[in-house]
mmCIF file of C-alpha atoms in Angstrom:
data_model
loop_
_atom_site.group_PDB
_atom_site.id
_atom_site.type_symbol
_atom_site.label_atom_id
_atom_site.label_comp_id
_atom_site.label_asym_id
_atom_site.label_seq_id
_atom_site.Cartn_x
_atom_site.Cartn_y
_atom_site.Cartn_z
ATOM 1 C CA MET A 1 -26.015 -40.256 -53.349
ATOM 2 C CA PRO A 2 -28.956 -37.882 -52.675
ATOM 3 C CA GLN A 3 -28.061 -34.228 -52.556
ATOM 4 C CA ARG A 4 -29.663 -33.675 -49.127
ATOM 5 C CA VAL A 5 -27.513 -36.394 -47.569
ATOM 6 C CA ARG A 6 -24.387 -34.979 -49.153
ATOM 7 C CA ILE A 7 -25.180 -31.518 -47.762
ATOM 8 C CA LYS A 8 -25.710 -33.017 -44.304
ATOM 9 C CA TRP A 9 -22.310 -34.707 -44.500
ATOM 10 C CA LEU A 10 -20.627 -31.548 -45.649
ATOM 11 C CA SER A 11 -22.238 -29.323 -42.999
ATOM 12 C CA GLY A 12 -21.271 -31.761 -40.274
ATOM 13 C CA LEU A 13 -17.753 -31.791 -41.656
ATOM 14 C CA LEU A 14 -17.482 -28.021 -41.617
ATOM 15 C CA LEU A 15 -18.906 -27.626 -38.131
ATOM 16 C CA GLY A 16 -16.512 -30.233 -36.781
ATOM 17 C CA LEU A 17 -13.286 -29.133 -38.454
ATOM 18 C CA ALA A 18 -12.441 -26.891 -35.518
ATOM 19 C CA VAL A 19 -11.853 -29.809 -33.173
ATOM 20 C CA ASN A 20 -9.025 -31.077 -35.358
ATOM 21 C CA GLY A 21 -6.661 -29.153 -33.057
ATOM 22 C CA ALA A 22 -6.186 -29.081 -29.297
ATOM 23 C CA TRP A 23 -9.676 -30.289 -28.333
ATOM 24 C CA ALA A 24 -9.226 -33.545 -30.201
ATOM 25 C CA GLN A 25 -5.527 -34.133 -29.633
ATOM 26 C CA GLN A 26 -4.997 -33.457 -25.912
ATOM 27 C CA PRO A 27 -5.326 -36.539 -23.678
ATOM 28 C CA ALA A 28 -6.787 -34.374 -20.914
ATOM 29 C CA ILE A 29 -8.422 -30.978 -20.757
ATOM 30 C CA PRO A 30 -5.671 -28.357 -20.417
ATOM 31 C CA THR A 31 -5.440 -25.626 -17.839
ATOM 32 C CA ASP A 32 -7.227 -22.273 -18.186
ATOM 33 C CA ALA A 33 -4.946 -19.731 -19.780
ATOM 34 C CA ASN A 34 -6.279 -16.481 -18.345
ATOM 35 C CA GLY A 35 -9.960 -16.611 -17.506
ATOM 36 C CA LEU A 36 -11.656 -17.234 -14.194
ATOM 37 C CA SER A 37 -11.642 -20.832 -13.084
ATOM 38 C CA LEU A 38 -14.577 -22.698 -11.600
ATOM 39 C CA LYS A 39 -13.234 -22.115 -8.099
ATOM 40 C CA GLN A 40 -12.874 -18.384 -8.693
ATOM 41 C CA ALA A 41 -16.361 -18.195 -10.176
ATOM 42 C CA PHE A 42 -17.730 -19.926 -7.085
ATOM 43 C CA GLU A 43 -15.924 -17.576 -4.729
ATOM 44 C CA VAL A 44 -17.289 -14.541 -6.560
ATOM 45 C CA ALA A 45 -20.805 -15.983 -6.593
ATOM 46 C CA TRP A 46 -20.683 -16.892 -2.891
ATOM 47 C CA ALA A 47 -19.559 -13.406 -1.920
ATOM 48 C CA ARG A 48 -22.786 -12.092 -3.494
ATOM 49 C CA GLN A 49 -25.120 -14.442 -1.621
ATOM 50 C CA PRO A 50 -27.325 -13.118 1.221
ATOM 51 C CA GLU A 51 -26.068 -15.895 3.513
ATOM 52 C CA ALA A 52 -22.484 -14.767 3.026
ATOM 53 C CA LEU A 53 -23.322 -11.104 3.590
ATOM 54 C CA SER A 54 -25.186 -11.812 6.837
ATOM 55 C CA LEU A 55 -22.897 -14.579 8.129
ATOM 56 C CA THR A 56 -20.782 -12.339 10.371
ATOM 57 C CA THR A 57 -23.842 -10.783 11.983
ATOM 58 C CA GLN A 58 -25.411 -14.197 12.541
ATOM 59 C CA GLN A 59 -22.235 -15.452 14.174
ATOM 60 C CA GLU A 60 -22.123 -12.402 16.444
ATOM 61 C CA ALA A 61 -25.741 -12.996 17.465
ATOM 62 C CA ALA A 62 -25.029 -16.656 18.261
ATOM 63 C CA GLU A 63 -21.948 -15.705 20.280
ATOM 64 C CA ALA A 64 -23.963 -13.097 22.187
ATOM 65 C CA ARG A 65 -26.529 -15.753 23.128
ATOM 66 C CA ARG A 66 -23.706 -18.001 24.285
ATOM 67 C CA ASP A 67 -22.181 -15.211 26.372
ATOM 68 C CA ASN A 68 -25.563 -14.533 27.958
ATOM 69 C CA ALA A 69 -25.831 -18.215 28.922
ATOM 70 C CA ASP A 70 -22.448 -17.972 30.663
ATOM 71 C CA SER A 71 -23.686 -15.124 32.841
ATOM 72 C CA TRP A 72 -24.814 -15.764 36.409
ATOM 73 C CA LEU A 73 -27.895 -13.649 35.805
ATOM 74 C CA VAL A 74 -30.803 -14.408 33.499
ATOM 75 C CA GLU A 75 -31.308 -10.705 32.791
ATOM 76 C CA PRO A 76 -29.642 -7.514 34.044
ATOM 77 C CA PRO A 77 -30.654 -6.519 37.593
ATOM 78 C CA ALA A 78 -33.349 -3.887 38.101
ATOM 79 C CA LEU A 79 -33.136 -0.866 40.406
ATOM 80 C CA GLN A 80 -36.113 -0.265 42.695
ATOM 81 C CA VAL A 81 -36.701 3.179 44.223
ATOM 82 C CA ALA A 82 -39.757 4.065 46.315
ATOM 83 C CA GLY A 83 -40.825 6.827 48.693
ATOM 84 C CA LYS A 84 -43.735 7.362 51.124
ATOM 85 C CA THR A 85 -44.878 10.614 52.794
ATOM 86 C CA ASP A 86 -47.886 12.060 54.656
ATOM 87 C CA GLN A 87 -47.277 15.517 53.265
ATOM 88 C CA PHE A 88 -50.544 15.495 51.355
ATOM 89 C CA ASP A 89 -52.561 14.146 54.324
ATOM 90 C CA SER A 90 -51.813 14.843 57.999
ATOM 91 C CA ASP A 91 -48.363 16.268 57.275
ATOM 92 C CA ARG A 92 -46.859 15.089 60.577
ATOM 93 C CA GLY A 93 -43.492 14.640 58.924
ATOM 94 C CA SER A 94 -43.723 10.910 58.302
ATOM 95 C CA ARG A 95 -41.239 9.849 55.666
ATOM 96 C CA GLU A 96 -40.056 6.561 54.212
ATOM 97 C CA TYR A 97 -37.495 5.983 51.434
ATOM 98 C CA GLU A 98 -36.586 2.649 49.929
ATOM 99 C CA ILE A 99 -33.935 1.712 47.434
ATOM 100 C CA GLY A 100 -33.092 -1.818 46.296
ATOM 101 C CA ILE A 101 -32.033 -4.153 43.528
ATOM 102 C CA ALA A 102 -34.073 -7.012 42.019
ATOM 103 C CA VAL A 103 -32.089 -9.817 40.390
ATOM 104 C CA PRO A 104 -33.748 -12.506 38.201
ATOM 105 C CA ILE A 105 -32.159 -15.897 38.838
ATOM 106 C CA TRP A 106 -31.949 -19.098 36.839
ATOM 107 C CA LEU A 107 -34.394 -21.909 37.258
ATOM 108 C CA PRO A 108 -32.901 -25.268 38.245
ATOM 109 C CA GLY A 109 -31.082 -26.677 35.216
ATOM 110 C CA GLU A 110 -31.966 -23.654 33.043
ATOM 111 C CA ARG A 111 -28.501 -22.184 32.836
ATOM 112 C CA SER A 112 -26.729 -25.320 31.606
ATOM 113 C CA THR A 113 -29.570 -26.084 29.201
ATOM 114 C CA THR A 114 -29.477 -22.547 27.798
ATOM 115 C CA ALA A 115 -25.703 -22.771 27.369
ATOM 116 C CA GLY A 116 -26.078 -26.056 25.493
ATOM 117 C CA LEU A 117 -28.738 -24.528 23.243
ATOM 118 C CA ALA A 118 -26.563 -21.471 22.519
ATOM 119 C CA THR A 119 -23.650 -23.727 21.560
ATOM 120 C CA ALA A 120 -25.924 -25.761 19.309
ATOM 121 C CA GLU A 121 -27.159 -22.567 17.655
ATOM 122 C CA MET A 122 -23.574 -21.485 16.998
ATOM 123 C CA ASN A 123 -22.870 -24.834 15.365
ATOM 124 C CA ALA A 124 -26.099 -24.572 13.379
ATOM 125 C CA THR A 125 -25.115 -21.118 12.118
ATOM 126 C CA ALA A 126 -21.795 -22.465 10.833
ATOM 127 C CA SER A 127 -23.303 -25.580 9.242
ATOM 128 C CA ARG A 128 -26.085 -23.542 7.655
ATOM 129 C CA ALA A 129 -23.454 -21.346 6.004
ATOM 130 C CA ARG A 130 -21.568 -24.408 4.699
ATOM 131 C CA ALA A 131 -24.795 -25.862 3.306
ATOM 132 C CA ALA A 132 -25.573 -22.548 1.625
ATOM 133 C CA GLN A 133 -22.084 -22.611 0.101
ATOM 134 C CA LEU A 134 -22.758 -26.083 -1.283
ATOM 135 C CA ARG A 135 -26.069 -24.963 -2.810
ATOM 136 C CA THR A 136 -24.305 -22.013 -4.409
ATOM 137 C CA ALA A 137 -21.608 -24.366 -5.716
ATOM 138 C CA ALA A 138 -24.277 -26.538 -7.356
ATOM 139 C CA ALA A 139 -25.717 -23.567 -9.241
ATOM 140 C CA VAL A 140 -22.268 -22.304 -10.273
ATOM 141 C CA ARG A 141 -21.146 -25.736 -11.448
ATOM 142 C CA THR A 142 -24.248 -26.183 -13.580
ATOM 143 C CA ALA A 143 -23.900 -22.735 -15.135
ATOM 144 C CA TYR A 144 -20.134 -22.978 -15.582
ATOM 145 C CA TRP A 145 -20.103 -26.296 -17.434
ATOM 146 C CA GLY A 146 -23.128 -25.311 -19.463
ATOM 147 C CA TRP A 147 -21.245 -22.209 -20.532
ATOM 148 C CA GLN A 148 -18.162 -24.276 -21.390
ATOM 149 C CA ARG A 149 -20.232 -26.540 -23.639
ATOM 150 C CA ALA A 150 -21.831 -23.546 -25.311
ATOM 151 C CA ARG A 151 -18.438 -21.857 -25.752
ATOM 152 C CA ILE A 152 -16.987 -24.901 -27.488
ATOM 153 C CA GLY A 153 -20.076 -25.204 -29.658
ATOM 154 C CA GLU A 154 -19.834 -21.556 -30.691
ATOM 155 C CA THR A 155 -16.122 -21.846 -31.484
ATOM 156 C CA LEU A 156 -16.712 -24.962 -33.563
ATOM 157 C CA ALA A 157 -19.534 -23.272 -35.430
ATOM 158 C CA ARG A 158 -17.441 -20.201 -36.255
ATOM 159 C CA GLU A 159 -14.470 -22.181 -37.463
ATOM 160 C CA GLY A 160 -16.790 -24.472 -39.377
ATOM 161 C CA PHE A 161 -18.301 -21.462 -41.132
ATOM 162 C CA ALA A 162 -14.836 -20.174 -42.020
ATOM 163 C CA ASN A 163 -13.972 -23.559 -43.485
ATOM 164 C CA ALA A 164 -17.282 -23.597 -45.346
ATOM 165 C CA ARG A 165 -16.457 -20.340 -47.088
ATOM 166 C CA GLU A 166 -12.980 -21.562 -47.920
ATOM 167 C CA LEU A 167 -14.285 -24.842 -49.325
ATOM 168 C CA ALA A 168 -17.027 -23.103 -51.287
ATOM 169 C CA ALA A 169 -14.437 -20.824 -52.858
ATOM 170 C CA ASP A 170 -12.193 -23.786 -53.676
ATOM 171 C CA VAL A 171 -15.096 -25.716 -55.232
ATOM 172 C CA ALA A 172 -16.055 -22.648 -57.279
ATOM 173 C CA ARG A 173 -12.534 -22.467 -58.719
ATOM 174 C CA ARG A 174 -12.545 -26.175 -59.564
ATOM 175 C CA VAL A 175 -16.002 -25.924 -61.169
ATOM 176 C CA LYS A 176 -14.771 -23.025 -63.252
ATOM 177 C CA ALA A 177 -11.771 -25.095 -64.282
ATOM 178 C CA GLY A 178 -14.033 -28.005 -65.210
ATOM 179 C CA ASP A 179 -12.737 -30.378 -62.514
ATOM 180 C CA LEU A 180 -16.074 -30.537 -60.636
ATOM 181 C CA ALA A 181 -19.714 -30.404 -61.665
ATOM 182 C CA ARG A 182 -22.146 -27.537 -61.036
ATOM 183 C CA ALA A 183 -23.982 -29.771 -58.522
ATOM 184 C CA ASP A 184 -20.880 -29.803 -56.342
ATOM 185 C CA GLN A 185 -20.959 -26.008 -56.292
ATOM 186 C CA HIS A 186 -24.571 -26.105 -55.095
ATOM 187 C CA GLN A 187 -23.637 -28.543 -52.352
ATOM 188 C CA ALA A 188 -20.788 -26.323 -51.158
ATOM 189 C CA ASP A 189 -22.991 -23.209 -51.173
ATOM 190 C CA GLY A 190 -25.713 -25.057 -49.265
ATOM 191 C CA ALA A 191 -23.188 -26.247 -46.685
ATOM 192 C CA GLN A 192 -21.973 -22.691 -46.241
ATOM 193 C CA ALA A 193 -25.529 -21.480 -45.577
ATOM 194 C CA THR A 194 -26.043 -24.319 -43.116
ATOM 195 C CA ALA A 195 -22.819 -23.422 -41.325
ATOM 196 C CA GLU A 196 -23.902 -19.778 -41.097
ATOM 197 C CA ALA A 197 -27.196 -20.806 -39.518
ATOM 198 C CA ALA A 198 -25.304 -23.019 -37.081
ATOM 199 C CA VAL A 199 -23.192 -20.012 -36.019
ATOM 200 C CA ALA A 200 -26.317 -17.993 -35.231
ATOM 201 C CA GLU A 201 -27.776 -20.864 -33.232
ATOM 202 C CA ALA A 202 -24.529 -21.404 -31.330
ATOM 203 C CA GLU A 203 -24.233 -17.681 -30.536
ATOM 204 C CA SER A 204 -27.755 -17.695 -29.105
ATOM 205 C CA ALA A 205 -26.967 -20.717 -26.914
ATOM 206 C CA LEU A 206 -23.730 -19.100 -25.744
ATOM 207 C CA ALA A 207 -25.488 -15.841 -24.865
ATOM 208 C CA ASP A 208 -28.061 -17.732 -22.813
ATOM 209 C CA ALA A 209 -25.392 -19.722 -20.974
ATOM 210 C CA ALA A 210 -23.312 -16.596 -20.361
ATOM 211 C CA GLN A 211 -26.344 -14.806 -18.927
ATOM 212 C CA GLN A 212 -26.939 -17.606 -16.447
ATOM 213 C CA LEU A 213 -23.327 -17.403 -15.339
ATOM 214 C CA ARG A 214 -23.483 -13.609 -15.136
ATOM 215 C CA THR A 215 -26.586 -13.822 -12.940
ATOM 216 C CA LEU A 216 -24.646 -15.844 -10.383
ATOM 217 C CA THR A 217 -21.308 -14.050 -10.486
ATOM 218 C CA GLY A 218 -22.119 -10.570 -11.747
ATOM 219 C CA ILE A 219 -19.195 -10.904 -14.162
ATOM 220 C CA GLY A 220 -19.474 -10.738 -17.920
ATOM 221 C CA PRO A 221 -18.364 -13.738 -19.997
ATOM 222 C CA GLU A 222 -15.319 -11.895 -21.294
ATOM 223 C CA ARG A 223 -13.688 -12.448 -17.895
ATOM 224 C CA PHE A 224 -14.094 -16.200 -18.328
ATOM 225 C CA THR A 225 -12.257 -16.474 -21.612
ATOM 226 C CA GLY A 226 -9.107 -18.512 -21.794
ATOM 227 C CA GLY A 227 -8.110 -22.085 -22.471
ATOM 228 C CA LEU A 228 -10.193 -25.151 -21.887
ATOM 229 C CA PRO A 229 -11.167 -25.734 -18.240
ATOM 230 C CA THR A 230 -9.202 -27.931 -15.884
ATOM 231 C CA PRO A 231 -11.269 -30.732 -14.328
ATOM 232 C CA GLU A 232 -11.619 -30.705 -10.583
ATOM 233 C CA PRO A 233 -9.585 -33.229 -8.586
ATOM 234 C CA VAL A 234 -11.083 -36.699 -8.448
ATOM 235 C CA PRO A 235 -12.641 -37.299 -4.995
ATOM 236 C CA GLY A 236 -10.907 -39.553 -2.509
ATOM 237 C CA ALA A 237 -11.814 -43.122 -1.716
ATOM 238 C CA ALA A 238 -13.894 -42.485 1.417
ATOM 239 C CA THR A 239 -17.163 -44.398 1.535
ATOM 240 C CA PRO A 240 -20.441 -42.468 1.138
ATOM 241 C CA THR A 241 -21.523 -43.455 4.647
ATOM 242 C CA GLU A 242 -18.334 -42.014 6.152
ATOM 243 C CA ILE A 243 -18.806 -38.785 4.236
ATOM 244 C CA LEU A 244 -22.427 -38.432 5.303
ATOM 245 C CA GLU A 245 -21.598 -38.958 8.949
ATOM 246 C CA THR A 246 -18.520 -36.741 9.104
ATOM 247 C CA ALA A 247 -18.252 -34.109 6.406
ATOM 248 C CA HIS A 248 -21.308 -33.559 4.227
ATOM 249 C CA PRO A 249 -22.630 -29.994 4.751
ATOM 250 C CA ALA A 250 -26.252 -30.846 3.929
ATOM 251 C CA VAL A 251 -26.334 -33.620 6.532
ATOM 252 C CA ALA A 252 -24.473 -31.479 9.064
ATOM 253 C CA GLU A 253 -27.014 -28.685 8.638
ATOM 254 C CA LEU A 254 -29.964 -30.993 9.299
ATOM 255 C CA ARG A 255 -28.161 -32.752 12.148
ATOM 256 C CA ASP A 256 -27.521 -29.400 13.834
ATOM 257 C CA ARG A 257 -31.159 -28.451 13.277
ATOM 258 C CA VAL A 258 -32.178 -31.635 15.063
ATOM 259 C CA ASP A 259 -29.812 -30.815 17.920
ATOM 260 C CA VAL A 260 -31.171 -27.279 18.235
ATOM 261 C CA ALA A 261 -34.762 -28.533 18.180
ATOM 262 C CA ARG A 262 -34.085 -31.148 20.867
ATOM 263 C CA ARG A 263 -32.300 -28.671 23.114
ATOM 264 C CA THR A 264 -35.090 -26.152 22.574
ATOM 265 C CA MET A 265 -37.578 -28.802 23.659
ATOM 266 C CA THR A 266 -35.508 -29.547 26.773
ATOM 267 C CA LEU A 267 -35.240 -25.861 27.636
ATOM 268 C CA ALA A 268 -38.982 -25.390 27.161
ATOM 269 C CA SER A 269 -39.671 -28.196 29.616
ATOM 270 C CA VAL A 270 -37.315 -26.593 32.156
ATOM 271 C CA GLN A 271 -38.834 -23.135 31.756
ATOM 272 C CA GLY A 272 -42.217 -24.091 33.134
ATOM 273 C CA ARG A 273 -42.619 -20.770 34.891
ATOM 274 C CA THR A 274 -41.170 -17.257 34.956
ATOM 275 C CA ASN A 275 -37.772 -16.906 36.535
ATOM 276 C CA PRO A 276 -37.647 -16.287 40.304
ATOM 277 C CA GLU A 277 -36.458 -12.909 41.457
ATOM 278 C CA LEU A 278 -34.182 -12.132 44.370
ATOM 279 C CA SER A 279 -34.388 -8.627 45.789
ATOM 280 C CA VAL A 280 -32.339 -6.724 48.364
ATOM 281 C CA ALA A 281 -33.524 -3.326 49.574
ATOM 282 C CA THR A 282 -32.707 -0.826 52.275
ATOM 283 C CA THR A 283 -35.367 1.386 53.867
ATOM 284 C CA ARG A 284 -34.882 4.649 55.750
ATOM 285 C CA GLU A 285 -37.932 5.952 57.625
ATOM 286 C CA ARG A 286 -39.272 8.113 60.490
ATOM 287 C CA GLY A 287 -42.722 8.274 62.062
ATOM 288 C CA ALA A 288 -42.995 12.066 62.485
ATOM 289 C CA SER A 289 -41.006 15.249 62.454
ATOM 290 C CA GLY A 290 -38.311 15.298 65.095
ATOM 291 C CA GLU A 291 -38.148 11.552 65.492
ATOM 292 C CA PRO A 292 -34.880 9.800 64.652
ATOM 293 C CA TRP A 293 -34.473 8.056 61.328
ATOM 294 C CA ALA A 294 -34.499 4.282 61.319
ATOM 295 C CA GLN A 295 -32.910 2.075 58.670
ATOM 296 C CA THR A 296 -33.818 -1.488 57.750
ATOM 297 C CA ILE A 297 -32.705 -4.035 55.152
ATOM 298 C CA THR A 298 -35.164 -6.250 53.337
ATOM 299 C CA VAL A 299 -34.285 -9.492 51.511
ATOM 300 C CA GLY A 300 -37.015 -11.015 49.369
ATOM 301 C CA LEU A 301 -37.574 -13.891 46.962
ATOM 302 C CA ARG A 302 -40.310 -13.776 44.340
ATOM 303 C CA ILE A 303 -41.331 -17.180 42.981
ATOM 304 C CA PRO A 304 -43.969 -17.099 40.216
ATOM 305 C CA PHE A 305 -46.367 -19.997 39.841
ATOM 306 C CA GLY A 306 -45.959 -22.198 36.752
ATOM 307 C CA SER A 307 -48.361 -22.455 33.838
ATOM 308 C CA ASN A 308 -48.876 -25.992 32.572
ATOM 309 C CA SER A 309 -50.658 -24.913 29.382
ATOM 310 C CA ARG A 310 -47.906 -22.468 28.461
ATOM 311 C CA SER A 311 -45.213 -25.052 29.120
ATOM 312 C CA ARG A 312 -47.028 -27.759 27.163
ATOM 313 C CA SER A 313 -47.431 -25.440 24.190
ATOM 314 C CA ARG A 314 -43.733 -24.615 24.031
ATOM 315 C CA VAL A 315 -42.640 -28.213 24.530
ATOM 316 C CA ALA A 316 -45.067 -29.457 21.870
ATOM 317 C CA SER A 317 -43.888 -26.837 19.369
ATOM 318 C CA ALA A 318 -40.226 -27.692 19.939
ATOM 319 C CA SER A 319 -41.010 -31.407 19.750
ATOM 320 C CA ALA A 320 -42.745 -30.934 16.392
ATOM 321 C CA GLN A 321 -39.696 -29.114 15.042
ATOM 322 C CA ALA A 322 -37.423 -31.905 16.261
ATOM 323 C CA ILE A 323 -39.596 -34.594 14.617
ATOM 324 C CA GLU A 324 -39.683 -32.661 11.344
ATOM 325 C CA ALA A 325 -35.913 -32.123 11.339
ATOM 326 C CA GLU A 326 -35.234 -35.799 12.095
ATOM 327 C CA ALA A 327 -37.530 -36.917 9.262
ATOM 328 C CA GLN A 328 -35.839 -34.503 6.850
ATOM 329 C CA LEU A 329 -32.437 -35.778 7.969
ATOM 330 C CA GLN A 330 -33.379 -39.364 7.198
ATOM 331 C CA ILE A 331 -34.795 -38.448 3.785
ATOM 332 C CA GLU A 332 -31.732 -36.354 2.945
ATOM 333 C CA ARG A 333 -29.376 -39.186 3.854
ATOM 334 C CA GLU A 334 -31.206 -41.589 1.553
ATOM 335 C CA ARG A 335 -31.299 -39.025 -1.249
ATOM 336 C CA LEU A 336 -27.604 -38.233 -0.954
ATOM 337 C CA LEU A 337 -26.615 -41.915 -0.906
ATOM 338 C CA ALA A 338 -28.544 -42.455 -4.138
ATOM 339 C CA GLU A 339 -27.067 -39.286 -5.663
ATOM 340 C CA MET A 340 -23.526 -40.342 -4.753
ATOM 341 C CA ASP A 341 -24.028 -43.734 -6.340
ATOM 342 C CA MET A 342 -25.485 -42.196 -9.497
ATOM 343 C CA ALA A 343 -22.629 -39.686 -9.714
ATOM 344 C CA ARG A 344 -20.036 -42.454 -9.398
ATOM 345 C CA VAL A 345 -21.694 -44.492 -12.142
ATOM 346 C CA ARG A 346 -21.938 -41.406 -14.343
ATOM 347 C CA VAL A 347 -18.221 -40.692 -13.996
ATOM 348 C CA GLU A 348 -17.282 -44.259 -14.896
ATOM 349 C CA SER A 349 -19.677 -44.228 -17.847
ATOM 350 C CA THR A 350 -18.274 -40.929 -19.107
ATOM 351 C CA ARG A 351 -14.723 -42.255 -18.813
ATOM 352 C CA GLN A 352 -15.720 -45.153 -21.049
ATOM 353 C CA GLN A 353 -17.269 -42.712 -23.501
ATOM 354 C CA VAL A 354 -14.034 -40.709 -23.623
ATOM 355 C CA ALA A 355 -11.991 -43.864 -24.225
ATOM 356 C CA ALA A 356 -14.367 -44.986 -26.984
ATOM 357 C CA ALA A 357 -14.333 -41.512 -28.544
ATOM 358 C CA GLU A 358 -10.535 -41.512 -28.547
ATOM 359 C CA ARG A 359 -10.416 -44.873 -30.339
ATOM 360 C CA ARG A 360 -13.032 -43.722 -32.830
ATOM 361 C CA THR A 361 -11.101 -40.511 -33.496
ATOM 362 C CA GLN A 362 -7.853 -42.387 -34.128
ATOM 363 C CA LEU A 363 -9.533 -44.715 -36.623
ATOM 364 C CA ALA A 364 -11.389 -41.878 -38.315
ATOM 365 C CA GLN A 365 -8.228 -39.817 -38.687
ATOM 366 C CA ALA A 366 -6.416 -42.775 -40.242
ATOM 367 C CA ALA A 367 -9.282 -43.256 -42.697
ATOM 368 C CA ARG A 368 -9.303 -39.555 -43.465
ATOM 369 C CA GLY A 369 -5.656 -39.547 -44.409
ATOM 370 C CA PHE A 370 -6.142 -42.538 -46.706
ATOM 371 C CA PHE A 371 -9.151 -41.089 -48.544
ATOM 372 C CA GLN A 372 -7.613 -37.619 -48.814
ATOM 373 C CA LYS A 373 -4.719 -39.179 -50.665
ATOM 374 C CA ALA A 374 -7.092 -41.300 -52.778
ATOM 375 C CA PHE A 375 -9.153 -38.220 -53.692
ATOM 376 C CA ARG A 376 -6.078 -36.299 -54.800
ATOM 377 C CA LEU A 377 -5.104 -39.243 -57.012
ATOM 378 C CA GLY A 378 -8.607 -39.448 -58.475
ATOM 379 C CA GLU A 379 -9.303 -42.836 -56.907
ATOM 380 C CA ALA A 380 -12.199 -41.570 -54.707
ATOM 381 C CA ASP A 381 -15.110 -39.307 -55.577
ATOM 382 C CA LEU A 382 -16.236 -36.187 -53.736
ATOM 383 C CA PRO A 383 -19.232 -37.786 -51.930
ATOM 384 C CA THR A 384 -17.015 -40.497 -50.474
ATOM 385 C CA ARG A 385 -14.458 -37.979 -49.325
ATOM 386 C CA LEU A 386 -17.177 -35.829 -47.746
ATOM 387 C CA ARG A 387 -18.585 -38.822 -45.918
ATOM 388 C CA ILE A 388 -15.168 -39.761 -44.521
ATOM 389 C CA GLU A 389 -14.462 -36.171 -43.541
ATOM 390 C CA PHE A 390 -17.845 -35.920 -41.846
ATOM 391 C CA GLU A 391 -17.224 -39.096 -39.842
ATOM 392 C CA ALA A 392 -13.740 -37.958 -38.806
ATOM 393 C CA THR A 393 -14.747 -34.484 -37.717
ATOM 394 C CA GLU A 394 -17.866 -35.787 -35.984
ATOM 395 C CA ALA A 395 -15.651 -38.178 -34.009
ATOM 396 C CA GLU A 396 -13.343 -35.321 -33.036
ATOM 397 C CA ARG A 397 -16.248 -33.165 -31.969
ATOM 398 C CA GLN A 398 -17.689 -36.016 -29.919
ATOM 399 C CA LEU A 399 -14.324 -36.472 -28.217
ATOM 400 C CA ALA A 400 -14.115 -32.789 -27.289
ATOM 401 C CA ARG A 401 -17.650 -32.881 -25.897
ATOM 402 C CA ALA A 402 -16.961 -36.126 -24.006
ATOM 403 C CA ARG A 403 -13.979 -34.561 -22.259
ATOM 404 C CA ILE A 404 -16.089 -31.628 -21.123
ATOM 405 C CA ASP A 405 -18.789 -34.064 -19.993
ATOM 406 C CA LEU A 406 -16.201 -35.996 -17.981
ATOM 407 C CA ALA A 407 -15.033 -32.830 -16.241
ATOM 408 C CA ALA A 408 -18.657 -31.939 -15.509
ATOM 409 C CA ALA A 409 -19.353 -35.468 -14.218
ATOM 410 C CA ILE A 410 -16.389 -35.277 -11.834
ATOM 411 C CA SER A 411 -17.654 -31.886 -10.687
ATOM 412 C CA ALA A 412 -21.130 -33.366 -10.121
ATOM 413 C CA GLN A 413 -19.624 -36.234 -8.134
ATOM 414 C CA ARG A 414 -17.793 -33.779 -5.902
ATOM 415 C CA GLN A 415 -21.042 -31.886 -5.486
ATOM 416 C CA ALA A 416 -22.835 -35.067 -4.413
ATOM 417 C CA LEU A 417 -20.051 -35.745 -1.900
ATOM 418 C CA GLY A 418 -20.429 -32.251 -0.454
ATOM 419 C CA LEU A 419 -17.096 -30.910 -1.728
ATOM 420 C CA LEU A 420 -16.678 -27.307 -2.826
ATOM 421 C CA PRO A 421 -15.034 -26.346 -6.155
ATOM 422 C CA GLU A 422 -11.258 -26.578 -6.377
#
């Protein structure tokens, strides 16, 4: 067999030896021992997001708008104070003092429409926060499972390098004793160098994945150490259409945007002119010095004329926003339905890959045991044993990777369904 092929077999063997333990033997991915879970990573990342930091203030602003709509007055009343005198003219002692209050009042239908808009804005604030949480969850899930893959790859590479050194030392002793040829020593040394290069490559990939996770959470990768990750719970059996219409944050956000835009359009059509103003004033006056003071009460109503161009502009702007939000809602529904279907197919496909990898691992381990015994008895040569070892360890490594991929696929399916990490 060519030397290059034998080195490839041996390097693959050494890099895959690490999965001969828990990663290859456990039927499911075990629970984290100490490190932060996916849910904890999401919670830390969400707490750092601008939407989370400003959520309380946004809710207070929406509640203040709702409270204002519940008021009987459009705006606070205004105090009017006026005085008139002839002191700088004839100075006959003529005096007049007026004090009153001007109260803006609602237009017909404006109060109820404003209250409906304020309620819609409160709902939109809440749904916008949930949609922002879902977007943060998508980024955390991608970074978290990418880091898990890189962590396993780095661990495999390190243990493979340790096994490479051990095997190279064992081959050197057997060459010295005359049991193996010098070419076998060269193969072992080459495999050790290959394993060392694989460690450097795996460390670089792990550092990159850890940096992406640190960017989201602000936590170094040492806080995430522990056992292998626990997959998220498998989603329930609700249909995609039911989820879109009842629970999906992305759809709820757009639906609330549509509601706000429609109510804004309705309010703009109602507010065709400035609010009327009711005023009540009392006047105290006298015509000249020595005359008695007289007091009167004045009740007035100020009704501004409407502006058709101003009203049309506001209605048209709100209508454009409503049309845009409705179009986005339709597109988002179609996209999410396709994403849900793809995520479901991906989970089923990955389950089949895990089952196939488990069967392959069982067969490869059985063949490994047989050829190990044959090699010790001198009935199999070193290249054959290396090939069998390479196939067995490659199967184990594929199984470990498939289990991580299944956990990531379930996480992606939950993301498509609008569910946060658990």
